[in-house]
Amino acid sequence: MSETIRLTTAQAIVKFLGAQWSERDGVEQRLVTGMFGIFGHGNVCGVGQALLQDQISFEESGAQDPLAAGHVPYYLIRNEQSGVHAATAYARTRNRLQVMSVTTSIGPGATNMITGAALATTNRIPVLLFPSDQFANRIPDPVLQQLESPQTLDTAVTDCFRPVSRFFDRISRPEQLIPSLLNAMRVLTDPADTGAVTIAVPQDVQAEAYDWPLAFFRKRVWHVGRPVPEPAALARAVEIIRSAKRPLVVAGGGVVYADASALLREFASATGIPVADTHAGKGAINWDHPSSVGAVGSTGSSAANALARSADVVLGIGTRYSDFTTASHTIFADPDVRFVNINTLGFDAMKHGATMVVADARAALEGLTAAMSGWQVDAAYRQEAIDLDAAWQREVDACYHRDHGPLPAQTEVFGALNELMGPQDVVINAAGSMPGDLQCLWRATTPVQYHVEYAFSCMGYEIPAAIGARLALPGGNRVVAIVGDGTYQMLPMEIATAVSEGLDLTLVLLQNHGFASIGALSESRGSQRFGTKYRMRNAATGRLDGADVPFDLAANAASWGANVLRCNGIADFRAKFTETADSPGVTVLYIETDLTGPNPPGTAWWDVPVAQVSDLESTRTAYIEHVEAKKAQRFYL
């Protein structure tokens, strides 16, 4: 009979996580490196007790390296959604080779994580979630915060995680944990089938003891594979690319996660094919590479979009082709355009009727580069791409140095950051007008520098994401989160988390008293910026169009423990950003910007339906424009 050890289910979870490692290209590292969480009645005596026991054991061991010792550090957050965002940013920064977990109580503690789980899965980023659950024995029934259903007694709020998780399980007996955790590790380390992994653990099961086989807790190395392209598939792809006159590469996050940036640059240099990027793929090719043409799609550069409209072959590498990338199926306009897609996930590789190469981006690029040896695009086409990009770079310079007044444009703030941050520093943003401006303007020299979440476009991501990125990059990099006033009000409390952990972060807080992105979209679609500004209720009209709401976000940030510096214009912002480069702790640079722009010139469309009938002339006009724009939409078959 095999040896066993008697532990509670929660203790078994913590012990198991401490023994899991990942490996790729011969490099081993701890897989699950810590746990974010908030304790409530559902987990304080289960997972909470297990984490305490693990902490005391580590302290008494005298070990210096917590990861080598199998220790699972605990990080107290202020909101459960934030914990998932921080874990997502951590895994993204670690190229999905290391992850973090999150523990919550039952009820609202669990459901607070659902938005974060959806973000992680949408972005194809692995996170490990342990929401607690109602009693499995059903004796305290209904327990505090339990959701009751008259139709079935096995319904729980954690069922909400099923559609937003890549793997979901609920543990009703301790021994069920063994196959569940093994499958969880499988999904966390799968380069194709990954995202949020959710294991719901009832609070009584967490505290229940079981005789676990010791073999369950041995060091286990999960090998992160590099699926190689099928030779026939690679040959088909090469044949199509060689036949192209105006090919275009669209580089997505898969290039970055596969650590294939250097190979992409070599491939572009050898073939001369222009390379456009998505949000997740920005930095995969350096912005000043001769083949780089910037962002493509709804918020893309004029260079990339001009080339996309005339491309006869599109080579997508590690991209999922969001509607922003395709400009809602309008930007790839050649009637005979063909797609070749390289992706680890067949679901993404087949999009747009593509010739599929289901493979790791690095392995595929190695094969492509060798097979395309001696082939190059026409010199005139290469020069056209260079000239288009040069024209766009002049637009970038203009956006970065507008000298706009009386308040600066937010693009001037981005310009200051882009020019002052180093190649290994990290800029973080998500949702609103900022990601659009950043995608088309930001000059990224490395993949690590650009960290913008735009798959789920989740307001509130930035501050907790900065925590995750900082934990993933313990030194040598400045982590800068750009936070608008709208997103700041979602999850500002995580400043206190960063302060309590002694993390060095820079938060750039832009105040413009409204939603710049949705306000502009509302105006362009005939809805007159209704309900998109932070204003007092007007007693005469009943609208929110009175005076500015008298909140002081700078003072609020200071109340969480940050060092706050108010910046009077761009010159002052530049000076204070430079002065605080080596400042310890959380520094907030507060600056007011113009709500209405000016923004970069738009060069592509995005489909947001407009009311087909309306009493408003502005809406009727916008509908006519919308109908006209939709004529360019198509399926790519």
XYZ file of C-alpha atoms in Angstrom:
637
model
C 0.000 0.000 0.000
C 1.318 3.439 -0.910
C 2.251 5.916 1.795
C -0.326 8.518 2.721
C -0.506 11.803 4.590
C -3.583 13.037 6.423
C -4.522 16.581 5.409
C -7.621 18.630 4.947
C -8.727 19.271 1.381
C -7.563 22.871 1.634
C -4.188 21.823 3.005
C -3.876 19.365 0.138
C -4.581 22.142 -2.372
C -1.805 24.335 -0.988
C 0.682 21.477 -0.705
C -0.065 20.317 -4.255
C 0.338 23.804 -5.741
C 3.736 24.165 -4.100
C 5.012 21.105 -5.967
C 3.945 22.049 -9.503
C 6.506 23.267 -12.029
C 6.415 24.222 -15.689
C 9.106 23.664 -18.306
C 9.695 24.990 -21.796
C 12.879 24.832 -23.818
C 14.663 23.165 -20.914
C 13.911 25.911 -18.379
C 11.988 24.859 -15.267
C 10.141 27.256 -12.969
C 7.470 27.064 -10.303
C 4.080 27.013 -11.988
C 1.765 28.467 -9.319
C 3.716 31.121 -7.453
C 1.191 32.610 -5.026
C -2.416 33.189 -4.100
C -4.446 36.393 -4.017
C -7.554 36.438 -1.909
C -10.014 37.749 0.629
C -11.166 35.569 3.496
C -14.808 35.131 4.418
C -16.780 32.508 6.284
C -16.499 30.196 3.274
C -12.699 29.962 3.166
C -11.139 31.496 6.290
C -11.100 28.174 8.173
C -10.341 26.114 5.088
C -7.952 27.646 2.569
C -7.114 30.427 5.030
C -5.992 27.941 7.676
C -4.011 25.996 5.071
C -2.185 29.115 3.882
C -1.366 30.068 7.484
C 0.011 26.602 8.163
C 2.077 26.796 4.981
C 3.394 30.246 5.951
C 4.464 29.102 9.427
C 6.098 25.978 7.993
C 8.097 28.116 5.558
C 9.192 30.508 8.303
C 10.302 27.660 10.561
C 12.183 25.928 7.748
C 14.680 28.742 7.436
C 14.509 28.480 3.641
C 15.401 31.625 1.715
C 13.639 30.946 -1.594
C 9.888 30.524 -1.116
C 9.340 29.073 -4.580
C 12.073 26.464 -4.281
C 10.725 25.559 -0.846
C 7.236 24.911 -2.204
C 5.770 27.860 -0.304
C 2.580 29.523 -1.615
C 2.653 33.196 -0.530
C -0.677 34.894 0.199
C -1.531 38.407 -1.043
C -4.484 40.227 0.526
C -6.431 42.175 -2.074
C -9.374 44.563 -1.626
C -11.721 43.202 -4.281
C -11.917 39.674 -5.662
C -12.187 40.863 -9.259
C -8.903 42.677 -8.725
C -7.268 39.441 -7.656
C -8.114 37.808 -10.959
C -6.934 40.864 -12.908
C -3.641 40.847 -11.019
C -3.233 37.112 -11.626
C -3.982 37.607 -15.337
C -1.421 40.387 -15.679
C 1.128 38.262 -13.825
C 0.660 35.297 -16.165
C 0.715 37.509 -19.246
C 3.950 39.153 -18.115
C 5.459 35.713 -17.495
C 4.489 34.622 -21.040
C 1.907 32.205 -19.568
C 4.633 29.986 -18.065
C 3.821 30.925 -14.476
C 0.431 31.659 -12.948
C -1.184 32.786 -9.738
C -4.327 31.606 -7.969
C -7.179 33.375 -6.194
C -9.238 32.251 -3.198
C -12.616 33.707 -2.211
C -15.501 33.018 0.093
C -18.923 31.971 -1.201
C -21.625 34.294 -2.514
C -20.508 37.785 -3.595
C -16.868 36.953 -2.995
C -17.138 34.249 -5.622
C -19.267 36.143 -8.118
C -16.962 39.150 -7.925
C -14.428 36.992 -9.776
C -16.614 36.252 -12.789
C -15.667 39.399 -14.724
C -11.990 38.642 -14.151
C -12.466 35.040 -15.260
C -14.127 36.185 -18.473
C -11.255 38.602 -19.117
C -8.641 35.890 -18.607
C -10.389 33.387 -20.858
C -11.088 35.959 -23.575
C -7.407 36.912 -23.557
C -6.277 33.251 -23.510
C -4.406 33.824 -20.235
C -4.216 31.097 -17.531
C -5.450 31.869 -14.000
C -6.430 29.442 -11.226
C -9.556 30.275 -9.215
C -10.795 28.701 -5.992
C -14.225 30.141 -5.177
C -15.721 28.611 -2.066
C -19.169 27.054 -2.195
C -22.200 26.153 -0.088
C -22.099 23.117 2.193
C -21.770 19.832 0.339
C -23.529 18.004 3.179
C -26.522 20.384 2.860
C -27.156 20.462 6.597
C -26.701 24.241 7.158
C -29.098 24.920 4.300
C -29.389 27.628 3.126
C -26.132 28.859 4.548
C -25.350 32.569 4.559
C -24.978 33.833 0.945
C -26.282 30.599 -0.596
C -28.332 30.844 -3.780
C -31.440 28.664 -3.600
C -33.244 27.189 -6.570
C -36.668 25.516 -6.172
C -35.954 23.371 -9.252
C -32.693 21.750 -8.132
C -30.620 21.664 -4.977
C -27.267 21.412 -6.734
C -27.382 24.899 -8.256
C -24.859 27.367 -6.825
C -23.624 30.806 -7.784
C -20.380 29.176 -8.872
C -22.247 27.691 -11.829
C -21.877 31.189 -13.312
C -18.213 30.362 -13.869
C -18.935 27.561 -16.346
C -19.236 29.676 -19.525
C -16.243 31.877 -18.676
C -13.855 29.093 -17.651
C -11.736 26.787 -19.780
C -12.079 24.182 -17.045
C -14.651 24.031 -14.256
C -15.192 21.547 -11.465
C -16.933 21.393 -8.098
C -15.431 19.224 -5.371
C -18.029 17.454 -3.219
C -15.658 14.812 -1.764
C -11.956 15.279 -0.908
C -10.678 12.541 -3.243
C -12.291 14.272 -6.233
C -9.563 16.877 -5.879
C -6.917 14.542 -7.302
C -8.167 14.314 -10.907
C -9.514 17.856 -10.713
C -6.188 19.491 -9.859
C -4.333 17.385 -12.404
C -6.730 18.536 -15.115
C -6.403 22.093 -13.877
C -2.631 21.988 -14.377
C -3.158 20.498 -17.843
C -5.257 23.468 -18.916
C -3.031 26.054 -17.247
C -0.030 24.807 -19.240
C -1.783 24.180 -22.554
C -0.668 26.885 -25.039
C -3.910 26.461 -27.003
C -6.673 25.479 -24.605
C -6.042 27.832 -21.706
C -7.832 30.539 -19.739
C -9.574 30.665 -16.378
C -9.527 27.391 -14.446
C -12.179 27.287 -11.733
C -12.414 24.709 -8.961
C -15.289 25.415 -6.583
C -14.700 23.951 -3.129
C -17.583 23.792 -0.600
C -16.601 25.201 2.746
C -17.176 21.959 4.645
C -15.127 19.962 2.131
C -12.246 22.423 2.534
C -11.982 21.466 6.209
C -12.568 17.730 5.727
C -9.576 15.441 6.325
C -8.479 12.646 3.998
C -5.557 10.238 3.705
C -3.834 11.478 0.571
C -1.267 9.414 -1.345
C 2.127 11.037 -0.940
C 2.748 10.555 -4.639
C 0.131 13.235 -5.306
C 2.475 15.817 -3.778
C 5.709 14.869 -5.490
C 7.378 17.442 -7.710
C 5.541 17.382 -11.007
C 6.854 19.135 -14.119
C 4.318 20.192 -16.721
C 5.958 20.507 -20.123
C 4.695 23.417 -22.201
C 4.909 22.145 -25.720
C 5.756 23.767 -29.016
C 3.479 22.021 -31.510
C 5.366 21.791 -34.791
C 3.599 22.451 -38.086
C 2.480 19.499 -40.142
C 4.808 19.427 -43.180
C 1.910 19.372 -45.642
C 0.235 22.311 -43.912
C 3.477 24.273 -43.956
C 3.965 23.500 -47.623
C 0.469 24.758 -48.435
C 1.133 27.965 -46.524
C 4.466 28.524 -48.272
C 2.881 28.024 -51.688
C 0.242 30.685 -50.980
C 2.712 33.185 -49.537
C 5.103 32.734 -52.453
C 2.247 33.465 -54.861
C 1.432 36.777 -53.160
C 2.209 40.163 -54.663
C 1.084 42.224 -51.659
C 1.328 40.022 -48.541
C 0.839 41.375 -45.025
C 1.656 39.785 -41.664
C -0.695 40.377 -38.723
C 1.251 39.607 -35.537
C -0.826 38.713 -32.479
C -0.183 37.759 -28.881
C 0.766 34.229 -29.866
C 4.063 35.570 -31.194
C 4.858 37.110 -27.831
C 3.752 34.141 -25.710
C 5.785 31.771 -27.882
C 8.875 33.970 -27.402
C 9.028 34.218 -31.171
C 9.676 37.941 -31.568
C 13.267 37.556 -32.701
C 12.227 35.018 -35.325
C 9.427 37.268 -36.578
C 11.923 40.065 -37.079
C 14.267 37.722 -38.937
C 11.408 36.502 -41.130
C 10.371 40.068 -41.939
C 13.945 41.095 -42.731
C 14.463 38.114 -44.995
C 11.215 38.411 -46.948
C 10.433 42.124 -46.727
C 6.789 41.366 -45.920
C 5.236 44.286 -43.977
C 4.221 43.407 -40.416
C 1.189 44.922 -38.689
C 0.300 44.210 -35.082
C -2.640 43.768 -32.746
C -2.812 44.963 -29.136
C -1.483 41.652 -27.804
C 1.158 41.481 -30.522
C 2.524 45.011 -30.250
C 6.263 44.956 -29.701
C 6.654 41.546 -31.313
C 8.389 43.517 -34.033
C 10.154 46.726 -33.014
C 8.388 49.831 -34.305
C 11.481 51.064 -36.178
C 12.082 47.789 -38.030
C 11.966 48.442 -41.825
C 9.007 46.048 -42.167
C 6.984 47.392 -39.225
C 3.849 49.307 -40.246
C 2.097 49.576 -36.876
C -1.350 48.676 -35.673
C -4.031 47.345 -37.988
C -7.801 47.704 -37.816
C -10.326 50.074 -36.290
C -7.698 51.870 -34.233
C -4.848 51.167 -36.596
C -2.294 53.295 -38.375
C -2.891 54.737 -41.824
C 0.065 52.683 -43.070
C -1.106 49.282 -41.844
C -4.678 49.930 -42.907
C -3.723 51.067 -46.389
C -1.693 47.897 -46.857
C -4.471 45.760 -45.367
C -6.984 47.117 -47.884
C -4.822 45.999 -50.805
C -3.300 42.837 -49.330
C -3.818 39.734 -51.442
C -2.506 37.359 -48.744
C -2.780 37.940 -44.997
C -0.493 35.860 -42.789
C -1.965 35.876 -39.290
C 0.452 34.677 -36.631
C -0.993 34.047 -33.173
C -4.011 36.322 -33.604
C -7.669 35.640 -32.870
C -8.840 38.364 -35.304
C -11.061 40.479 -33.052
C -13.504 42.830 -34.765
C -11.105 45.706 -34.061
C -8.357 43.878 -35.936
C -10.561 43.342 -38.995
C -12.357 46.710 -38.616
C -15.580 44.713 -38.347
C -14.758 42.717 -41.486
C -14.040 45.721 -43.695
C -10.286 46.368 -43.650
C -9.124 43.412 -45.777
C -10.790 44.680 -48.924
C -9.193 42.779 -51.811
C -12.050 40.679 -53.248
C -9.710 37.705 -53.640
C -7.783 38.069 -50.380
C -6.567 34.793 -48.909
C -5.614 34.073 -45.311
C -2.920 31.840 -43.892
C -3.250 31.507 -40.123
C -0.661 30.127 -37.715
C -2.118 29.380 -34.290
C -1.884 26.728 -31.608
C -5.687 26.635 -31.474
C -7.480 25.301 -34.516
C -10.498 27.444 -33.665
C -8.440 30.572 -34.340
C -6.390 29.101 -37.178
C -9.481 28.414 -39.293
C -10.927 31.927 -39.111
C -11.718 33.692 -42.403
C -11.557 30.496 -44.392
C -7.816 30.369 -43.877
C -5.236 27.826 -44.842
C -4.518 26.485 -41.361
C -1.151 25.882 -39.757
C -1.880 24.600 -36.259
C 1.450 25.125 -34.574
C 3.509 27.117 -32.108
C 4.429 30.496 -33.567
C 8.152 30.012 -33.068
C 8.198 26.520 -34.528
C 6.139 27.685 -37.502
C 8.312 30.743 -38.125
C 11.416 28.582 -38.090
C 9.876 26.398 -40.769
C 8.554 29.323 -42.791
C 11.833 31.205 -42.774
C 13.718 28.176 -44.023
C 11.116 27.343 -46.672
C 10.898 30.948 -47.904
C 14.673 31.268 -48.279
C 15.586 33.404 -51.270
C 12.064 34.778 -51.746
C 11.314 38.461 -51.189
C 8.519 40.867 -51.946
C 8.977 43.253 -54.826
C 11.287 46.165 -53.968
C 8.639 48.688 -54.940
C 6.145 47.129 -52.502
C 8.718 47.146 -49.731
C 9.449 50.822 -50.393
C 5.722 51.603 -50.443
C 5.363 50.147 -46.950
C 8.354 52.153 -45.714
C 6.959 55.370 -47.176
C 3.478 54.767 -45.724
C 4.935 54.124 -42.291
C 7.122 57.237 -42.476
C 4.028 59.325 -43.225
C 2.263 57.770 -40.257
C 5.214 58.458 -37.959
C 4.834 62.139 -38.795
C 1.223 61.884 -37.590
C 2.454 60.248 -34.389
C 4.887 63.090 -33.784
C 2.080 65.603 -34.285
C -0.184 63.761 -31.802
C 2.619 63.518 -29.252
C 3.504 67.244 -29.456
C 0.261 69.126 -30.062
C 0.759 71.885 -27.481
C -3.019 71.759 -27.090
C -4.728 74.095 -24.656
C -5.961 75.105 -22.225
C -5.763 71.418 -21.180
C -3.432 69.012 -22.971
C -4.702 66.203 -25.182
C -4.210 62.757 -23.685
C -2.027 61.866 -26.674
C 0.540 64.352 -25.342
C 0.688 62.397 -22.083
C 1.245 59.207 -24.073
C 3.973 60.910 -26.072
C 5.786 61.957 -22.924
C 5.609 58.417 -21.552
C 6.665 56.823 -24.825
C 9.726 59.070 -25.032
C 10.705 58.787 -21.355
C 10.123 55.082 -20.672
C 12.819 52.516 -21.389
C 12.494 49.430 -23.596
C 12.056 47.129 -20.590
C 9.576 49.376 -18.786
C 5.916 48.382 -18.921
C 2.928 50.543 -19.850
C -0.469 49.169 -18.774
C -3.934 50.223 -19.907
C -7.379 48.859 -20.745
C -10.757 50.086 -22.042
C -11.963 53.455 -23.259
C -10.314 55.812 -25.716
C -6.808 55.264 -24.390
C -6.212 51.765 -25.843
C -7.215 53.025 -29.288
C -4.834 55.954 -29.084
C -2.087 53.765 -27.675
C -2.458 51.050 -30.278
C -2.052 53.371 -33.229
C 0.555 55.665 -31.641
C 2.754 53.718 -29.208
C 6.238 52.966 -30.445
C 7.072 49.660 -28.781
C 10.597 48.346 -29.023
C 10.092 45.143 -27.015
C 7.139 42.828 -26.316
C 7.286 43.458 -22.562
C 6.841 47.203 -22.926
C 3.220 47.226 -24.127
C 0.600 45.661 -21.827
C -2.864 46.765 -22.956
C -5.912 44.568 -22.279
C -8.338 44.996 -25.147
C -9.863 41.571 -25.648
C -12.426 42.048 -22.853
C -11.813 45.806 -22.636
C -12.398 45.829 -18.902
C -12.474 49.086 -16.968
C -10.725 48.697 -13.620
C -8.023 46.351 -14.925
C -5.140 48.795 -14.800
C -4.264 49.157 -11.099
C -4.530 45.455 -10.158
C -2.753 44.587 -13.411
C 0.125 46.822 -12.352
C 0.359 44.780 -9.153
C 0.508 41.535 -11.118
C 3.092 42.872 -13.548
C 5.215 44.225 -10.716
C 5.203 40.852 -8.938
C 6.182 39.206 -12.222
C 9.047 41.681 -12.760
C 10.595 42.157 -9.332
C 13.210 44.675 -10.430
C 14.773 46.660 -13.244
C 11.521 47.619 -14.936
C 9.330 50.639 -14.277
C 5.689 49.571 -14.252
C 3.403 52.416 -15.342
C -0.384 52.101 -15.395
C -2.318 54.786 -17.270
C -5.666 55.210 -15.530
C -8.580 57.347 -16.679
C -11.020 58.865 -14.202
C -13.732 56.412 -15.284
C -11.647 53.282 -14.787
C -10.076 54.721 -11.611
C -13.459 54.795 -9.916
C -13.919 51.071 -10.550
C -11.109 49.600 -8.424
C -9.023 52.349 -6.774
C -8.736 50.436 -3.527
C -5.977 48.245 -4.905
C -3.601 51.155 -4.396
C -3.767 50.115 -0.741
C -2.793 46.574 -1.735
C 0.254 47.843 -3.618
C 1.189 50.056 -0.670
C 0.831 47.223 1.843
C 3.046 44.969 -0.284
C 5.699 47.674 -0.685
C 5.459 47.575 -4.479
C 7.055 50.272 -6.623
C 4.447 51.444 -9.134
C 3.704 54.566 -11.133
C 0.064 55.390 -11.805
C -0.679 58.112 -14.342
C -4.156 59.367 -13.483
C -5.901 61.345 -16.226
C -8.916 63.411 -15.212
C -11.266 64.643 -17.938
C -14.636 64.437 -16.128
C -16.203 61.872 -18.423
C -15.970 58.930 -20.775
C -13.895 60.129 -23.729
C -14.299 56.999 -25.842
C -18.005 56.380 -25.355
C -18.712 60.099 -25.501
C -17.060 60.363 -28.906
C -18.769 57.181 -30.089
C -22.124 58.479 -28.850
C -21.627 61.741 -30.705
C -20.547 60.052 -33.929
C -23.575 57.741 -33.831
C -26.095 60.501 -33.202
C -26.606 60.127 -29.450
C -25.084 63.511 -28.588
C -22.754 62.332 -25.771
C -25.812 61.716 -23.586
C -24.916 60.304 -20.161
C -21.163 60.226 -20.767
C -19.914 63.043 -18.538
C -19.477 63.280 -14.789
C -21.923 66.070 -14.055
C -24.354 67.060 -11.341
C -28.056 66.451 -11.941
C -29.591 69.528 -13.583
C -32.810 70.369 -11.735
C -34.187 72.231 -14.756
C -33.691 69.474 -17.375
C -33.396 66.359 -15.241
C -30.199 65.457 -17.102
C -26.697 64.894 -15.784
C -25.443 68.036 -17.509
C -24.886 70.417 -14.606
C -21.608 71.410 -12.977
C -18.697 69.012 -12.646
C -19.103 66.492 -9.834
C -16.840 67.904 -7.093
C -14.729 64.807 -6.507
C -10.975 65.012 -6.012
C -9.388 61.866 -7.383
C -5.892 63.018 -6.464
C -6.919 63.363 -2.831
C -8.644 59.992 -3.022
C -5.476 58.329 -4.320
C -3.501 59.901 -1.493
C -5.980 58.523 1.020
C -5.031 54.976 -0.043
C -1.399 55.674 0.841
C 0.069 56.768 -2.504
C 2.450 59.648 -3.043
C 0.418 61.961 -5.299
C 1.899 64.702 -7.471
C -0.401 67.097 -9.318
C 0.964 68.018 -12.727
C 0.256 71.387 -14.296
C 0.547 70.666 -17.996
C 2.809 68.445 -20.078
C 6.128 70.093 -19.233
C 5.437 69.676 -15.513
C 4.309 66.089 -16.113
C 7.512 65.261 -17.964
C 9.621 66.752 -15.192
C 7.793 64.924 -12.388
C 7.774 61.614 -14.239
C 11.547 61.866 -14.625
C 12.073 62.989 -11.019
C 10.130 60.008 -9.645
C 11.872 57.348 -11.747
C 13.514 55.790 -8.696
C 10.881 56.697 -6.110
C 9.898 53.796 -3.854
C 6.286 52.843 -3.278
C 3.242 53.944 -5.254
C 3.540 57.248 -7.083
C 0.476 58.824 -8.695
C 0.977 61.539 -11.302
C -2.337 63.388 -11.636
C -3.026 65.494 -14.721
C -6.174 66.998 -16.232
C -6.743 66.493 -19.964
C -9.240 67.602 -22.597
C -12.285 65.305 -22.755
C -12.828 65.911 -26.463
C -9.332 65.246 -27.731
C -7.990 65.918 -30.234
C -7.470 62.263 -31.036
C -5.402 60.553 -33.724
C -6.924 60.503 -37.207
C -9.170 57.511 -37.727
C -8.453 55.377 -40.784
C -10.917 52.485 -40.377
C -14.459 51.687 -39.233
C -16.028 49.884 -36.285
C -19.541 48.453 -36.420
C -21.777 49.796 -33.650
C -25.451 49.567 -34.731
C -27.445 52.791 -34.898
C -31.175 53.089 -34.189
C -33.013 52.461 -37.448
C -35.805 54.890 -36.588
C -35.547 58.023 -34.478
C -37.119 61.407 -33.769
C -33.597 62.855 -33.564
C -32.039 64.252 -36.716
C -28.570 63.438 -35.379
C -29.517 59.762 -35.083
C -31.179 59.660 -38.489
C -28.059 61.118 -40.094
C -25.833 58.632 -38.245
C -28.022 55.740 -39.420
C -27.599 56.755 -43.057
C -23.831 56.849 -42.562
C -23.933 53.458 -40.832
C -25.839 51.839 -43.690
C -23.300 53.200 -46.166
C -20.327 51.966 -44.124
C -21.799 48.464 -43.776
C -21.636 48.014 -47.529
C -17.929 47.254 -47.158
C -18.554 44.395 -44.703
C -18.063 40.853 -45.919
C -17.424 37.306 -44.901
C -13.911 36.112 -45.711
C -14.487 32.814 -47.455
